[in-house]
XYZ file of C-alpha atoms in Angstrom:
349
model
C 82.727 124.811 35.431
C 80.280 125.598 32.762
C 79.096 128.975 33.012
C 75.780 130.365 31.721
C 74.427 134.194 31.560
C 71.449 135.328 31.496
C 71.034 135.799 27.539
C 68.121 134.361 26.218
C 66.672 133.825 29.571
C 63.077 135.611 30.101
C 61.754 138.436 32.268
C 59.306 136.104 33.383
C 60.959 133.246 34.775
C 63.230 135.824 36.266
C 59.820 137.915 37.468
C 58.521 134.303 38.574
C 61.589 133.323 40.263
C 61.624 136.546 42.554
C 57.465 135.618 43.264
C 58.608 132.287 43.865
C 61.190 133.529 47.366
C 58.304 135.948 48.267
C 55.794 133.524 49.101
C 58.205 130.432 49.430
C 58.988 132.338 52.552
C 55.572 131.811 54.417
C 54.936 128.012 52.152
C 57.656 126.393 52.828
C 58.166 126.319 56.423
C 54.064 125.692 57.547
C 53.925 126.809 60.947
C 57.793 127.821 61.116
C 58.253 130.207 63.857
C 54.916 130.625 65.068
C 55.226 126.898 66.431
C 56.730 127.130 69.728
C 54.427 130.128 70.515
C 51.241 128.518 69.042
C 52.098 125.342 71.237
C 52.939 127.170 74.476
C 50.166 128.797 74.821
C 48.349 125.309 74.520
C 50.505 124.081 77.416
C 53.713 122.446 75.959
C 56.948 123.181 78.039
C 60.230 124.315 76.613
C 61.498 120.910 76.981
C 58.790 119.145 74.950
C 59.172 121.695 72.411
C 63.122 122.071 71.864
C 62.545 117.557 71.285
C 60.367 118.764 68.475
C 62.797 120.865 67.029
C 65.973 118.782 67.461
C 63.559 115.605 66.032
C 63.098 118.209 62.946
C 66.499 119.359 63.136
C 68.170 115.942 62.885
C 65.616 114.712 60.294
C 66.579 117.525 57.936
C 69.985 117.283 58.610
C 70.214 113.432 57.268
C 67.626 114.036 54.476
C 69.142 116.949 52.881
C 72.012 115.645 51.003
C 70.193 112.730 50.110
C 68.078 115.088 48.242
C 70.450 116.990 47.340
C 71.739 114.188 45.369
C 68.112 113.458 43.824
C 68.014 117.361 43.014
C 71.360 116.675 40.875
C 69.919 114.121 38.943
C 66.644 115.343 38.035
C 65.184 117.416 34.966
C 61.912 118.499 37.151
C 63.110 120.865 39.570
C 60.038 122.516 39.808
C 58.336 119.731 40.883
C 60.496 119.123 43.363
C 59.188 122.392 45.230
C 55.227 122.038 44.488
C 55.467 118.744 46.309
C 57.402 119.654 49.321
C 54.925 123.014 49.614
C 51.665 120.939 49.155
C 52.671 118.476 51.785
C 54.541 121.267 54.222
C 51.515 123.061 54.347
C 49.159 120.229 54.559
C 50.929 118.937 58.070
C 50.470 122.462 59.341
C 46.831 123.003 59.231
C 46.849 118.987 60.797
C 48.643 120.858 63.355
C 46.623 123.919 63.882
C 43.193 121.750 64.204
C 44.684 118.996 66.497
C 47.632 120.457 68.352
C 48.008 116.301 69.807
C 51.384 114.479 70.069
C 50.671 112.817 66.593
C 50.100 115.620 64.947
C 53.154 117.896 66.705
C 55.599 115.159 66.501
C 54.378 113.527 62.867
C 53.590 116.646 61.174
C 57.263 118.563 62.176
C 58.817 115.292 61.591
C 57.695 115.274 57.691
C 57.866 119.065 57.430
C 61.774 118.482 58.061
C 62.286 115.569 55.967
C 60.021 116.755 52.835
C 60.820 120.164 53.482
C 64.716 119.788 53.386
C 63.979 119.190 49.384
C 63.080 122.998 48.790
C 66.113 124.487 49.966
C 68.521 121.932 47.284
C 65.866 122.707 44.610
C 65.818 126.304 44.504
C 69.213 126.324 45.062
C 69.659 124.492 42.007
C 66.649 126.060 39.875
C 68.530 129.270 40.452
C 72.130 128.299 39.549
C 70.243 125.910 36.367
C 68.198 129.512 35.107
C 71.571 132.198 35.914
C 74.977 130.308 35.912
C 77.611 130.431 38.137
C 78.963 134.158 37.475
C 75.934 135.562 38.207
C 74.832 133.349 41.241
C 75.937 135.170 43.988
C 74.249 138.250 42.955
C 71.219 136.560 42.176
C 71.735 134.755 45.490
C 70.950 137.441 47.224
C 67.978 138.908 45.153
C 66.940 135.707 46.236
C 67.115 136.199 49.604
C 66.026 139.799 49.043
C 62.433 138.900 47.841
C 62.382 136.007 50.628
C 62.508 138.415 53.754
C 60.544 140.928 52.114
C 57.971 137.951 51.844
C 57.791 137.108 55.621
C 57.407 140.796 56.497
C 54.543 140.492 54.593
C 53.539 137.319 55.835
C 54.357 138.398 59.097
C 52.036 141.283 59.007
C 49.052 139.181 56.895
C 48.984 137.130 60.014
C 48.834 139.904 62.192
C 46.097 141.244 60.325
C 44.347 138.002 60.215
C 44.716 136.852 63.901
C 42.898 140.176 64.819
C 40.013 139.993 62.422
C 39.858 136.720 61.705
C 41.367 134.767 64.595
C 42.760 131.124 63.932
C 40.675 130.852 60.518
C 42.733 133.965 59.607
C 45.873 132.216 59.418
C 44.621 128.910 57.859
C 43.254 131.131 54.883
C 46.610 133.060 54.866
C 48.781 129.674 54.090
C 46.041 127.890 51.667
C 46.855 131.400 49.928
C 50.094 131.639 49.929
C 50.548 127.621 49.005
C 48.689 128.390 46.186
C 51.062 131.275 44.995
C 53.741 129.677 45.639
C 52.684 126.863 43.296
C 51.475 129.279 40.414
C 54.938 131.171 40.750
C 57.185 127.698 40.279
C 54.622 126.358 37.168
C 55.414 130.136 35.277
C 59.331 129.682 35.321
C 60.195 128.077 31.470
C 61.496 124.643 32.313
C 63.459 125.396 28.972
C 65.704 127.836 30.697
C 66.581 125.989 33.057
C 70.570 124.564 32.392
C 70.682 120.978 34.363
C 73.808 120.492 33.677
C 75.140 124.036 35.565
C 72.275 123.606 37.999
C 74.381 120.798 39.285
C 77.720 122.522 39.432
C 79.348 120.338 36.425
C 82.381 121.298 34.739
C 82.372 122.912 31.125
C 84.145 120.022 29.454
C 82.341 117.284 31.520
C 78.826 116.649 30.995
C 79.380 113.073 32.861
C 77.536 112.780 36.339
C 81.239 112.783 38.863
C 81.709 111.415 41.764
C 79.355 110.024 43.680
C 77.627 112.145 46.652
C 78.873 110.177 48.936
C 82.600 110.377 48.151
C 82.125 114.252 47.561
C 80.645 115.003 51.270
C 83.035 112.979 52.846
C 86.289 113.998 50.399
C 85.755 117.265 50.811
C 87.533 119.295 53.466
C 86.205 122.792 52.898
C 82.707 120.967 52.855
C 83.511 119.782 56.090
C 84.707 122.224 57.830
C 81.479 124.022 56.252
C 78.894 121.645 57.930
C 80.548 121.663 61.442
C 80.883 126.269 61.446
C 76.917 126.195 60.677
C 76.122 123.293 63.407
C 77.612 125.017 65.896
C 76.174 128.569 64.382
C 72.919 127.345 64.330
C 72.875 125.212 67.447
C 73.838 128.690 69.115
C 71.448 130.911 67.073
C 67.775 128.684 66.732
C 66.991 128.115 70.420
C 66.949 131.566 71.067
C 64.336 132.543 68.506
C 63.039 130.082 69.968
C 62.585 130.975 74.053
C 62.006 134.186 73.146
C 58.714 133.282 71.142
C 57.268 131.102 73.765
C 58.051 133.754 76.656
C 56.515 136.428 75.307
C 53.708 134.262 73.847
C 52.901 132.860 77.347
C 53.038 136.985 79.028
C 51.423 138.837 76.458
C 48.718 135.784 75.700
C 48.890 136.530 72.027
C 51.068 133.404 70.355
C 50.513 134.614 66.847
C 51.085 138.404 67.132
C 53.787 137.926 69.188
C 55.621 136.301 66.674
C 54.816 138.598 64.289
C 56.573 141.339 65.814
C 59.772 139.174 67.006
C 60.318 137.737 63.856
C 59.369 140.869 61.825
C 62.159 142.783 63.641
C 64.795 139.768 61.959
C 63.733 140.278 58.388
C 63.523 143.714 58.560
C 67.451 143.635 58.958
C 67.574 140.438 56.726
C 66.403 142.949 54.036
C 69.409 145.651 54.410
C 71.634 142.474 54.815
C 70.220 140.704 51.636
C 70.658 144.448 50.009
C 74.020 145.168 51.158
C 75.703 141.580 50.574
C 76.520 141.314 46.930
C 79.053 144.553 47.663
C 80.266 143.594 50.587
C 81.525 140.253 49.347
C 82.693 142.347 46.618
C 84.208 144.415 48.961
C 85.612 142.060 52.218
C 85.899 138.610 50.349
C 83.346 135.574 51.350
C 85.264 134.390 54.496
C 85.069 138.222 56.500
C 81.305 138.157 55.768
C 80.953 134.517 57.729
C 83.365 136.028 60.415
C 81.079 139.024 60.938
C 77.735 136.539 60.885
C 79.480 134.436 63.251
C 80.431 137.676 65.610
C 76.626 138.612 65.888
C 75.855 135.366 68.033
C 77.837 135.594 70.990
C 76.756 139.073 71.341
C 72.858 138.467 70.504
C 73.358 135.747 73.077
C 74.429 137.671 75.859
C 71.898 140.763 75.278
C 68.962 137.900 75.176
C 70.298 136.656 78.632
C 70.532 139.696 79.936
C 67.338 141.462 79.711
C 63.904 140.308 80.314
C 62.053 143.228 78.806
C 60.089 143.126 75.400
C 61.871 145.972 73.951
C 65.070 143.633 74.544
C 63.805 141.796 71.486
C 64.884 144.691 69.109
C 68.658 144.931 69.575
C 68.116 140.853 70.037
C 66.383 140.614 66.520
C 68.103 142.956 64.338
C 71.628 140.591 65.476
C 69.800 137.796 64.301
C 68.835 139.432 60.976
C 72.249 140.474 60.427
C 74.023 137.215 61.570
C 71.561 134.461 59.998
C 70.941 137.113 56.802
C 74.760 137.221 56.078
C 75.529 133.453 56.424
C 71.649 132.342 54.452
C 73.573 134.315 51.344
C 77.214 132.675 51.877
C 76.422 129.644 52.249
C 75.094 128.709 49.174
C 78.074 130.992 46.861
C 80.606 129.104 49.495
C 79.107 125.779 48.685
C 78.993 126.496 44.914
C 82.860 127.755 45.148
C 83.941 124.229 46.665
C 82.025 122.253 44.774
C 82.608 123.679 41.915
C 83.249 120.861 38.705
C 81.515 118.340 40.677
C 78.324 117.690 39.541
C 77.306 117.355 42.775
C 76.950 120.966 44.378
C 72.994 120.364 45.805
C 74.089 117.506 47.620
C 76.347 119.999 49.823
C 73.313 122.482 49.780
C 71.399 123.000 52.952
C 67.728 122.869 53.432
């Protein structure tokens, strides 16, 4: 595979590409966790709201490698996040001023599907602007500046739901849209190496297989997709509960979720810090092992107590098992397909 350093690349796309995770992190997901609380306070049940989320689930699942592959073959990457975030954030504040089946149902529904671009993209931008030797680490910086941007999302919207109420958090996301926008349009497009950003080999600049062949041909890829199905299936509905619970009791939906999810990135930091030397250190496959571990045991602590302060030991697990396999995933997918030219179509959302 074609490699590329960072020589000749600038501080500021590198400067604009950390900006770009720290405010990606409240733009690209709209409402993101604050949903289910938001909603349950307006009287959805758990039922109604885990159809939302598989709809949005399954929606992303089948749009992202078809994406992925539209990622590979395009020269404007960074368009292919302004969009996504302009559109993302539009269906949220549909959502927040008409909380109605249309707007629930349509606005997730295209947040999934036009959302599960970003994830391919920056994937790609980064790989394009750093090469492959340096991807892992800068992987991780990656995710780095991405949970330190929803703690401080997290606690702008705390802020803002106190002082400001509901108007609080619409200004909050126009905001960080905006930011997030600004931060893609300063990275030089001329940095950016299509070729490596789509995994080719150094002494083939032709396109490879097709997508198609490569998801399917692809054991490790495979095998890949079904460990995070099953991860995730195990891992997102109990965010999930635990938001709308706690939102119902304590009456505050927004606030609620604050704290919850603040208690995740917190650890997602010292993951997101520690990662680059312990794959160093324990090889790729121990840190999905030890992500992995941290459900079954964040699953039985959640089902075990009922009290708020459960949601700390509950939280940091999450942090440390969805913070170590956010930053493997990607390095794993670049490792397998590696020489393809396809490696965003394997990417996840």
């Amino acid at each position: 595979m074609q490699t590329s350093s960072s020589k000749g690349l600038t501080d500021r796309s590198l400067v604009a590409l950390a900006f770009l995770n720290f405010f990606l992190a409240d733009a690209r997901d709209g409402l993101g966790p604050f949903l289910d609380g938001f909603l349950a306070t307006h009287g959805w049940s758990p039922m109604t709201l885990g159809i939302v989320a598989t709809l949005g689930g399954v929606l992303g699942m089948v749009a992202t490698p078809l994406f992925g592959a539209w990622v590979d073959a395009s020269h404007r990457k960074r368009t292919l996040i302004i969009i996504p975030v302009v559109l993302v954030n539009a269906a949220a504040l549909w959502t927040l001023a008409s909380p109605g089946n249309a707007s629930v149902f349509g606005g997730q529904s295209a947040t999934a599907i036009v959302g599960a671009i970003v994830g391919p993209a920056l994937m790609g931008l980064t790989l394009g602007l750093v090469g492959e030797k340096r991807f892992s680490h800068q992987v991780s910086r990656n995710e780095f500046w991405n949970h330190l941007g929803n703690v401080a999302s997290l606690a702008g919207i705390y802020a803002a739901t106190v002082v400001f109420g509901l108007n609080g958090i619409i200004g909050l996301m126009v905001l960080t849209a905006i930011a997030a926008v600004i931060a893609t349009l300063a990275i030089d497009p001329k940095k950016i190496d299509h070729d490596v950003a789509r995994g080719l080999a150094n002494d083939d600049c032709a396109p490879g297989p097709s997508g198609f062949s490569v998801l399917v041909g692809s054991k490790g890829l495979i095998l890949l997709a079904v460990a995070l199905m099953i991860f995730h299936f195990g891992i997102a509905p109990i965010s999930r509960l635990i938001a709308q619970d706690f939102s119902i009791q304590l009456g505050t939906p927004f606030r609620t979720t604050a704290i919850t999810t603040g208690v995740s990135q917190l650890a997602m930091i010292g993951v997101a810090l520690a990662a680059p030397y312990l794959i160093r250190r324990f090889g790729l496959a121990s840190i999905f092992l030890i992500g992995l571990m941290a459900l079954p045991i964040r699953g039985a602590i959640a089902g075990s107590f009922t009290q708020f302060a459960a949601i700390f030991p509950v939280q940091i697990l999450d942090g440390i098992g969805a913070g170590l396999i956010g930053i493997a995933t990607p390095v794993a997918v670049e490792r397998i397909m590696a020489g393809t030219g396809r490696f965003n179509v394997g990417s996840r959302p």
